[in-house]
PDB file of N, CA and C in Angstrom:
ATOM      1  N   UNK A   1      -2.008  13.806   1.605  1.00 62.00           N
ATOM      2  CA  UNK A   1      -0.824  14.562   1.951  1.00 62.00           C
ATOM      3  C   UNK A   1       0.387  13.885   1.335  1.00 62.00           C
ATOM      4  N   UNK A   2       1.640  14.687   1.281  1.00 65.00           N
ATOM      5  CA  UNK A   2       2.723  14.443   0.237  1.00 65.00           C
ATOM      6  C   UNK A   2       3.704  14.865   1.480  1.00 65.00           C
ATOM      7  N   UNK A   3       4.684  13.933   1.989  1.00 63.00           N
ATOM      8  CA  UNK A   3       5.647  14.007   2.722  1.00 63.00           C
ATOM      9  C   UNK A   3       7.086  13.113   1.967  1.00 63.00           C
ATOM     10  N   UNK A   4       8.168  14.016   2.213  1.00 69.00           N
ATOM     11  CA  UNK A   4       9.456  13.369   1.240  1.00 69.00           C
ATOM     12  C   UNK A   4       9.851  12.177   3.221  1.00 69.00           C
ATOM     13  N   UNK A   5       9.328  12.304   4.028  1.00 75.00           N
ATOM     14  CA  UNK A   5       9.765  11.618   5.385  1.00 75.00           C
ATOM     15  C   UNK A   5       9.481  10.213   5.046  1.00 75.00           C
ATOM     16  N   UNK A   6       9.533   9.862   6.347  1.00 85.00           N
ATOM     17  CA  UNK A   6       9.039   8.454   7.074  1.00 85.00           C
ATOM     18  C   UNK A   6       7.664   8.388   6.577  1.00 85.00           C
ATOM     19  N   UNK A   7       7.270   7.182   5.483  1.00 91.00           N
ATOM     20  CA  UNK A   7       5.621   7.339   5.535  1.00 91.00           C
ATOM     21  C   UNK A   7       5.205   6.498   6.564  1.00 91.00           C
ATOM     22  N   UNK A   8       5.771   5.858   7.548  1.00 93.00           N
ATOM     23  CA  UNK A   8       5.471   5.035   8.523  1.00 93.00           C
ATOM     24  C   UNK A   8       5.275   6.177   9.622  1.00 93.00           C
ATOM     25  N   UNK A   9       5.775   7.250   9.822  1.00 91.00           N
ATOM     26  CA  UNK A   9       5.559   8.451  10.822  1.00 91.00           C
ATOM     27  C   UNK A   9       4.653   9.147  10.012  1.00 91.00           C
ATOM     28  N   UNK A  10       4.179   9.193   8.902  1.00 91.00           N
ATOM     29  CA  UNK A  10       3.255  10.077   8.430  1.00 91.00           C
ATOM     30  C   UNK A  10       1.939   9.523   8.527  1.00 91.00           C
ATOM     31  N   UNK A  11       2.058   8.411   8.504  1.00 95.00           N
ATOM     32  CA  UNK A  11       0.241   7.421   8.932  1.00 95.00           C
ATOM     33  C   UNK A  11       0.782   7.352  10.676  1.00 95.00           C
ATOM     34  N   UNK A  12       1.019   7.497  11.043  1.00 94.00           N
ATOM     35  CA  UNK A  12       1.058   7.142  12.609  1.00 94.00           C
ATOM     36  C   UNK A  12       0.842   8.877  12.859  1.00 94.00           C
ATOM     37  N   UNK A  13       1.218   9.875  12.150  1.00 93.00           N
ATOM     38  CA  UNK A  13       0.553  10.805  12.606  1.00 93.00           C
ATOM     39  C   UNK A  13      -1.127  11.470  11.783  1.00 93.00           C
ATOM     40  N   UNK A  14      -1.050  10.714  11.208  1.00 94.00           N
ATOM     41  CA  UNK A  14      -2.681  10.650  10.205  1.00 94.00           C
ATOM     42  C   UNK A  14      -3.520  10.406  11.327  1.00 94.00           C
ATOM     43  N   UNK A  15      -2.962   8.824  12.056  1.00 97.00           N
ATOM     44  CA  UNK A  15      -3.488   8.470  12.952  1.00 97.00           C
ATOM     45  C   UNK A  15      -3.720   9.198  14.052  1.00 97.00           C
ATOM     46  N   UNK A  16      -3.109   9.633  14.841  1.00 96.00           N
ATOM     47  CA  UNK A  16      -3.136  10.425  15.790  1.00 96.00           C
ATOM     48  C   UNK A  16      -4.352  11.622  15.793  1.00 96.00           C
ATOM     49  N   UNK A  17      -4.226  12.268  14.717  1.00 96.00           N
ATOM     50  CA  UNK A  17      -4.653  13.231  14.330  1.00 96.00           C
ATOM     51  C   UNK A  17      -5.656  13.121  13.929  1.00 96.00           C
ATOM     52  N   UNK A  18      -6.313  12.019  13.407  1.00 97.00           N
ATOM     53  CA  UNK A  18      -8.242  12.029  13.156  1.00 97.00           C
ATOM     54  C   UNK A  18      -8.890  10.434  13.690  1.00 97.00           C
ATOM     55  N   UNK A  19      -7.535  10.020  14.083  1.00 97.00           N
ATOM     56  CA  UNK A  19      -8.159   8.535  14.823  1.00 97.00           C
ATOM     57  C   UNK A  19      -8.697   7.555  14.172  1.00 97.00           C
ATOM     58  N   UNK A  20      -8.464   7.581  13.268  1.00 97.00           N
ATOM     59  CA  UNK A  20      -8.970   6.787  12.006  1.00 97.00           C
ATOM     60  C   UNK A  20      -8.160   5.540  12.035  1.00 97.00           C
ATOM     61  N   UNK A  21      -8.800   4.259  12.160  1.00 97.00           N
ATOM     62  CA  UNK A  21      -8.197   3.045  12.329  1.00 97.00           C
ATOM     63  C   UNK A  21      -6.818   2.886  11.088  1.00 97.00           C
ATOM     64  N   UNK A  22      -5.722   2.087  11.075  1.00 97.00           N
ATOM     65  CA  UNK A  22      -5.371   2.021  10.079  1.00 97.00           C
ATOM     66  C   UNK A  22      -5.768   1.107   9.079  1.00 97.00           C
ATOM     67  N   UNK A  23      -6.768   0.341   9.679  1.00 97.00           N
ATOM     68  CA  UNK A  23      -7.358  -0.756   8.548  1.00 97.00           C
ATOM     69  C   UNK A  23      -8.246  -0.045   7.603  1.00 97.00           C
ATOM     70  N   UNK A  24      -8.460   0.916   8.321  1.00 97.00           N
ATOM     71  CA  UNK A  24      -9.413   1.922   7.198  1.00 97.00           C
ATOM     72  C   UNK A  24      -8.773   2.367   6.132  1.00 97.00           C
ATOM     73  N   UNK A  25      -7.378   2.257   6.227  1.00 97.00           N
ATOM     74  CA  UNK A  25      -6.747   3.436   5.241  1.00 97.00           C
ATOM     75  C   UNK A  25      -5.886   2.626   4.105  1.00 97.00           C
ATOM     76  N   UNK A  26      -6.311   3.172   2.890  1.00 97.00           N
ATOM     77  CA  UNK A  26      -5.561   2.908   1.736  1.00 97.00           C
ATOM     78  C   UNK A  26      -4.174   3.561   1.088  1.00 97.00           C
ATOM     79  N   UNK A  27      -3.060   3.290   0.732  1.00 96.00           N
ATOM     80  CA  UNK A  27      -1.752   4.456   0.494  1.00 96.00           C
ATOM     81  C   UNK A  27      -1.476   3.469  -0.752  1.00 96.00           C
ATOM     82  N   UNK A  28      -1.198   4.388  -1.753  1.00 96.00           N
ATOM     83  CA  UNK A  28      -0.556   4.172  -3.056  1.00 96.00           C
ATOM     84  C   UNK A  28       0.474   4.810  -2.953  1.00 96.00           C
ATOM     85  N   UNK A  29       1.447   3.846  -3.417  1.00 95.00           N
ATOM     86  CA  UNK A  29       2.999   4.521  -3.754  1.00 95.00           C
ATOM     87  C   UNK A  29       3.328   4.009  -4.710  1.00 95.00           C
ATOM     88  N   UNK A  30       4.300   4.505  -5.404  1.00 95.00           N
ATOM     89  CA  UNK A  30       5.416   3.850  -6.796  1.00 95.00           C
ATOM     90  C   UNK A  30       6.590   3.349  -5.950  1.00 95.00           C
ATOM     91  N   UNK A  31       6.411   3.696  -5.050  1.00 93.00           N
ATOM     92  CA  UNK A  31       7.918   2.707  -4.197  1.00 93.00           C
ATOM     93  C   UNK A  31       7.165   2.300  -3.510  1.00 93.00           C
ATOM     94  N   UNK A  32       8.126   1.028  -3.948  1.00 95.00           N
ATOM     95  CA  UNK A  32       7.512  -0.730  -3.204  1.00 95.00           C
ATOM     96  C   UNK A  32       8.221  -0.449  -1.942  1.00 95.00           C
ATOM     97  N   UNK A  33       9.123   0.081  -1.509  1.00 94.00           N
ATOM     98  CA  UNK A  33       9.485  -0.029   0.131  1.00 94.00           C
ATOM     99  C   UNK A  33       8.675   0.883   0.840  1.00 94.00           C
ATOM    100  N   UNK A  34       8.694   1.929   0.213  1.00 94.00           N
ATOM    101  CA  UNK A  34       7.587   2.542   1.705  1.00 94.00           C
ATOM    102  C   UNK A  34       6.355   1.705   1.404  1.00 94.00           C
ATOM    103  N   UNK A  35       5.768   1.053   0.520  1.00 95.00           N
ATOM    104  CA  UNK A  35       4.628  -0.233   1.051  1.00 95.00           C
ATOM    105  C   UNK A  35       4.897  -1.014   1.700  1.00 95.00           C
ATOM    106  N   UNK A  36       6.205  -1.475   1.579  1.00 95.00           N
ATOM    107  CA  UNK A  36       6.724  -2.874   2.889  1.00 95.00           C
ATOM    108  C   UNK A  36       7.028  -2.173   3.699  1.00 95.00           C
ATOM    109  N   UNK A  37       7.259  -0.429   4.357  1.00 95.00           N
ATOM    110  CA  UNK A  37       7.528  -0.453   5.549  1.00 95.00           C
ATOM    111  C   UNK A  37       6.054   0.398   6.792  1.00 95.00           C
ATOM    112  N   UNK A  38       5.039   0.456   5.560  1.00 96.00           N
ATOM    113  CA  UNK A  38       3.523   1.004   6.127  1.00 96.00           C
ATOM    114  C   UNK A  38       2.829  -0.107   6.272  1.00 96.00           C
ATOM    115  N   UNK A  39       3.061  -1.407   5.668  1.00 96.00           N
ATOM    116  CA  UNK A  39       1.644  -2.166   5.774  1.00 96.00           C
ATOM    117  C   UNK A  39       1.783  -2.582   6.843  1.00 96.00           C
ATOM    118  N   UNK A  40       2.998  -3.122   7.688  1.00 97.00           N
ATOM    119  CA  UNK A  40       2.655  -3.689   9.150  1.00 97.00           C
ATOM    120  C   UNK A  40       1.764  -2.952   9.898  1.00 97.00           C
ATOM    121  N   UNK A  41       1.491  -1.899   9.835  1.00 97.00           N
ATOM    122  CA  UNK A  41       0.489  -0.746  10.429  1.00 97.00           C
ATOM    123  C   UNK A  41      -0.820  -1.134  10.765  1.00 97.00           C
ATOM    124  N   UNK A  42      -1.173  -1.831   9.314  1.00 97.00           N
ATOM    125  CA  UNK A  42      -2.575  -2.985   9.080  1.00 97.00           C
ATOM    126  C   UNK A  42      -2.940  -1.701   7.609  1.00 97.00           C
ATOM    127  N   UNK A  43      -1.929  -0.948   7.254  1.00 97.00           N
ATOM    128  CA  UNK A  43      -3.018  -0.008   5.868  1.00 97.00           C
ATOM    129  C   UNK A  43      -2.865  -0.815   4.994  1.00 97.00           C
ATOM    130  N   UNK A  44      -3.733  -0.965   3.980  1.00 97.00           N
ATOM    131  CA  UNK A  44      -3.661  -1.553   2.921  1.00 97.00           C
ATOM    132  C   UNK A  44      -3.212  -0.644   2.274  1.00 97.00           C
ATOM    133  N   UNK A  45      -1.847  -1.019   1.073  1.00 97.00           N
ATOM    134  CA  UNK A  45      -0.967  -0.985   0.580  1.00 97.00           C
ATOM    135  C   UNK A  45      -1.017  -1.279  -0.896  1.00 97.00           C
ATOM    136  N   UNK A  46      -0.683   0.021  -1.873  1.00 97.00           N
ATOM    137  CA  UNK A  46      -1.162  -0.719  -3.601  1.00 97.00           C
ATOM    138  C   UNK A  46       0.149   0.105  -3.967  1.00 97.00           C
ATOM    139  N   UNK A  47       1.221  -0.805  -4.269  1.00 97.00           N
ATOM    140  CA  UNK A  47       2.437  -0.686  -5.245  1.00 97.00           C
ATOM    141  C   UNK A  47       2.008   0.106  -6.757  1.00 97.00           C
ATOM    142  N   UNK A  48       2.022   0.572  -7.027  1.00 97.00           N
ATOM    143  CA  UNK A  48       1.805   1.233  -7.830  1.00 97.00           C
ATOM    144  C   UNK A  48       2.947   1.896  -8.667  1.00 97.00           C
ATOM    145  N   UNK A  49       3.737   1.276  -9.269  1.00 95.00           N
ATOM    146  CA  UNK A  49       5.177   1.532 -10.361  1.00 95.00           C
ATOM    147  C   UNK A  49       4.641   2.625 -11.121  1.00 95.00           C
ATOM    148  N   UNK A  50       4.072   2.559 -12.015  1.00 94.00           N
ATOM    149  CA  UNK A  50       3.404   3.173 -13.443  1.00 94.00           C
ATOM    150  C   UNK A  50       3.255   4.262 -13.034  1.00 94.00           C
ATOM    151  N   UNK A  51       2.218   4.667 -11.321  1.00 93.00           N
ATOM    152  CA  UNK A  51       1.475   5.683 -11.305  1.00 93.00           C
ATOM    153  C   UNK A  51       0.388   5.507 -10.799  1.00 93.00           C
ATOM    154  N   UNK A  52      -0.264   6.530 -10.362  1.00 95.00           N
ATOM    155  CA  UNK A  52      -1.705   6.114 -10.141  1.00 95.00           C
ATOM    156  C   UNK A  52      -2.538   6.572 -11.573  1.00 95.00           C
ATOM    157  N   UNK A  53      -3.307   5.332 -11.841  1.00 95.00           N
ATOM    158  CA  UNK A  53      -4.665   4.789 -13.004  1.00 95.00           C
ATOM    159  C   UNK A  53      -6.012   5.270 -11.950  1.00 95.00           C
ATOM    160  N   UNK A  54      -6.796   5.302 -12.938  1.00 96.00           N
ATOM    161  CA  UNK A  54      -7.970   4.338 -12.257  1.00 96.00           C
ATOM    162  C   UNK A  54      -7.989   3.154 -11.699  1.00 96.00           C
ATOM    163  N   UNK A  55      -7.126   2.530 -13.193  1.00 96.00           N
ATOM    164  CA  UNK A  55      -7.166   0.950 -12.677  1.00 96.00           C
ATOM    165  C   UNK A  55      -6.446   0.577 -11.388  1.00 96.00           C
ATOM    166  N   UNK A  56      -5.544   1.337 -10.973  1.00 96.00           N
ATOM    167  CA  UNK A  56      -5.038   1.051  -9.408  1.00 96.00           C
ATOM    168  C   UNK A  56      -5.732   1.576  -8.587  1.00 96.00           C
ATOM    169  N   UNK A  57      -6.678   2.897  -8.911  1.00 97.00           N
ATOM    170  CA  UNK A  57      -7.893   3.050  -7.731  1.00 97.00           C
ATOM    171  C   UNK A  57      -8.529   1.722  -7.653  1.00 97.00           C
ATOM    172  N   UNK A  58      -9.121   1.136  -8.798  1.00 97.00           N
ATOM    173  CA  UNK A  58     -10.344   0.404  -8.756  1.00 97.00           C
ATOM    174  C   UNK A  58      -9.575  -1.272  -7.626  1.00 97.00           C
ATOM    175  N   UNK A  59      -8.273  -1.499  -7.878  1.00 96.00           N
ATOM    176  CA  UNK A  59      -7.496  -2.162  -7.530  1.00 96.00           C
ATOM    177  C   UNK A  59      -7.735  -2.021  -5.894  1.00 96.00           C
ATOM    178  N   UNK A  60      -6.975  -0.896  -5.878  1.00 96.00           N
ATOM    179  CA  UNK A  60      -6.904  -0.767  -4.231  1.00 96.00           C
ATOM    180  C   UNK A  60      -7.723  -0.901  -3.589  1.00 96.00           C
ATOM    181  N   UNK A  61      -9.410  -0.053  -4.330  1.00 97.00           N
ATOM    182  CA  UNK A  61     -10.430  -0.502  -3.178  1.00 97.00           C
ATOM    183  C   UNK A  61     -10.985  -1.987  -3.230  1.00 97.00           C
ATOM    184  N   UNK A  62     -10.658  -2.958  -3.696  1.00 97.00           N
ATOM    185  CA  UNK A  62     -11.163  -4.219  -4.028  1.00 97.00           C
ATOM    186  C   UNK A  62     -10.524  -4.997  -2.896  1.00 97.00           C
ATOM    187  N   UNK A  63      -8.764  -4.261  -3.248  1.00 96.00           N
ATOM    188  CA  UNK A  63      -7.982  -5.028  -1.793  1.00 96.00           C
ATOM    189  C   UNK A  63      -8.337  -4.760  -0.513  1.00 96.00           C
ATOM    190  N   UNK A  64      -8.943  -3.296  -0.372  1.00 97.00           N
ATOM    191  CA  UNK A  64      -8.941  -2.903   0.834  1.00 97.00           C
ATOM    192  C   UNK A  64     -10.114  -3.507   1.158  1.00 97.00           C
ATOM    193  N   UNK A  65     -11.173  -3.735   0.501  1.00 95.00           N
ATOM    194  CA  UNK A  65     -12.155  -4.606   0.709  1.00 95.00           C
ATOM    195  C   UNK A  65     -12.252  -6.011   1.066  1.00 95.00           C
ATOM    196  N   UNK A  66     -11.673  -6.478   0.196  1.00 95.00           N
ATOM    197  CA  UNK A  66     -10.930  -7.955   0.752  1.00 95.00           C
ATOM    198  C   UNK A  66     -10.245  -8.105   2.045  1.00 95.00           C
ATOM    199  N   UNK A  67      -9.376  -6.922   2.438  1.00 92.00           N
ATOM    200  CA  UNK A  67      -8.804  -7.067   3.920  1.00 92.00           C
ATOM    201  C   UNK A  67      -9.656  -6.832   4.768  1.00 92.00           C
ATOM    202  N   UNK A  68     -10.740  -6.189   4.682  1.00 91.00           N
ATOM    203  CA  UNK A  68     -12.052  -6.077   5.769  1.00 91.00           C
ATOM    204  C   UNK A  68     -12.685  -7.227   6.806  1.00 91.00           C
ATOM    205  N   UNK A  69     -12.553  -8.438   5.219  1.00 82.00           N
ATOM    206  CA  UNK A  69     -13.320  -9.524   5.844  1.00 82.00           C
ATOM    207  C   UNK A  69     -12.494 -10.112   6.602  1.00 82.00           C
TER     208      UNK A  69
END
């Protein structure tokens, strides 16, 4: 989903709405602040300037993997 809002109210209502832990969840943005203001949440978070690649898919799930353990 694509919201111009709060992405900190848009995962807190992700949440709500399918109950899905937030450690489960991955968010790519090109703005570095809505990543510093979602990750306290516990989502893993991939800055993404350029855009989304592959190479920032392949990125993100490696991190989000790494935050598991």
């Amino acid at each position: 989903e694509i919201f111009k809002s709060s992405k900190t109210s848009h995962f807190k209502n992700i949440h709500k709405a399918t109950g899905i832990p937030y450690s489960d969840m991955i968010f790519f943005d090109n703005e570095e602040h809505n990543c510093r203001n979602v990750a306290p949440l516990g989502v893993t978070c991939v800055y993404t300037p350029r855009g989304m690649t592959e190479a920032e898919w392949d990125r993100g799930l490696k991190l989000w993997s790494k935050n598991q353990s």
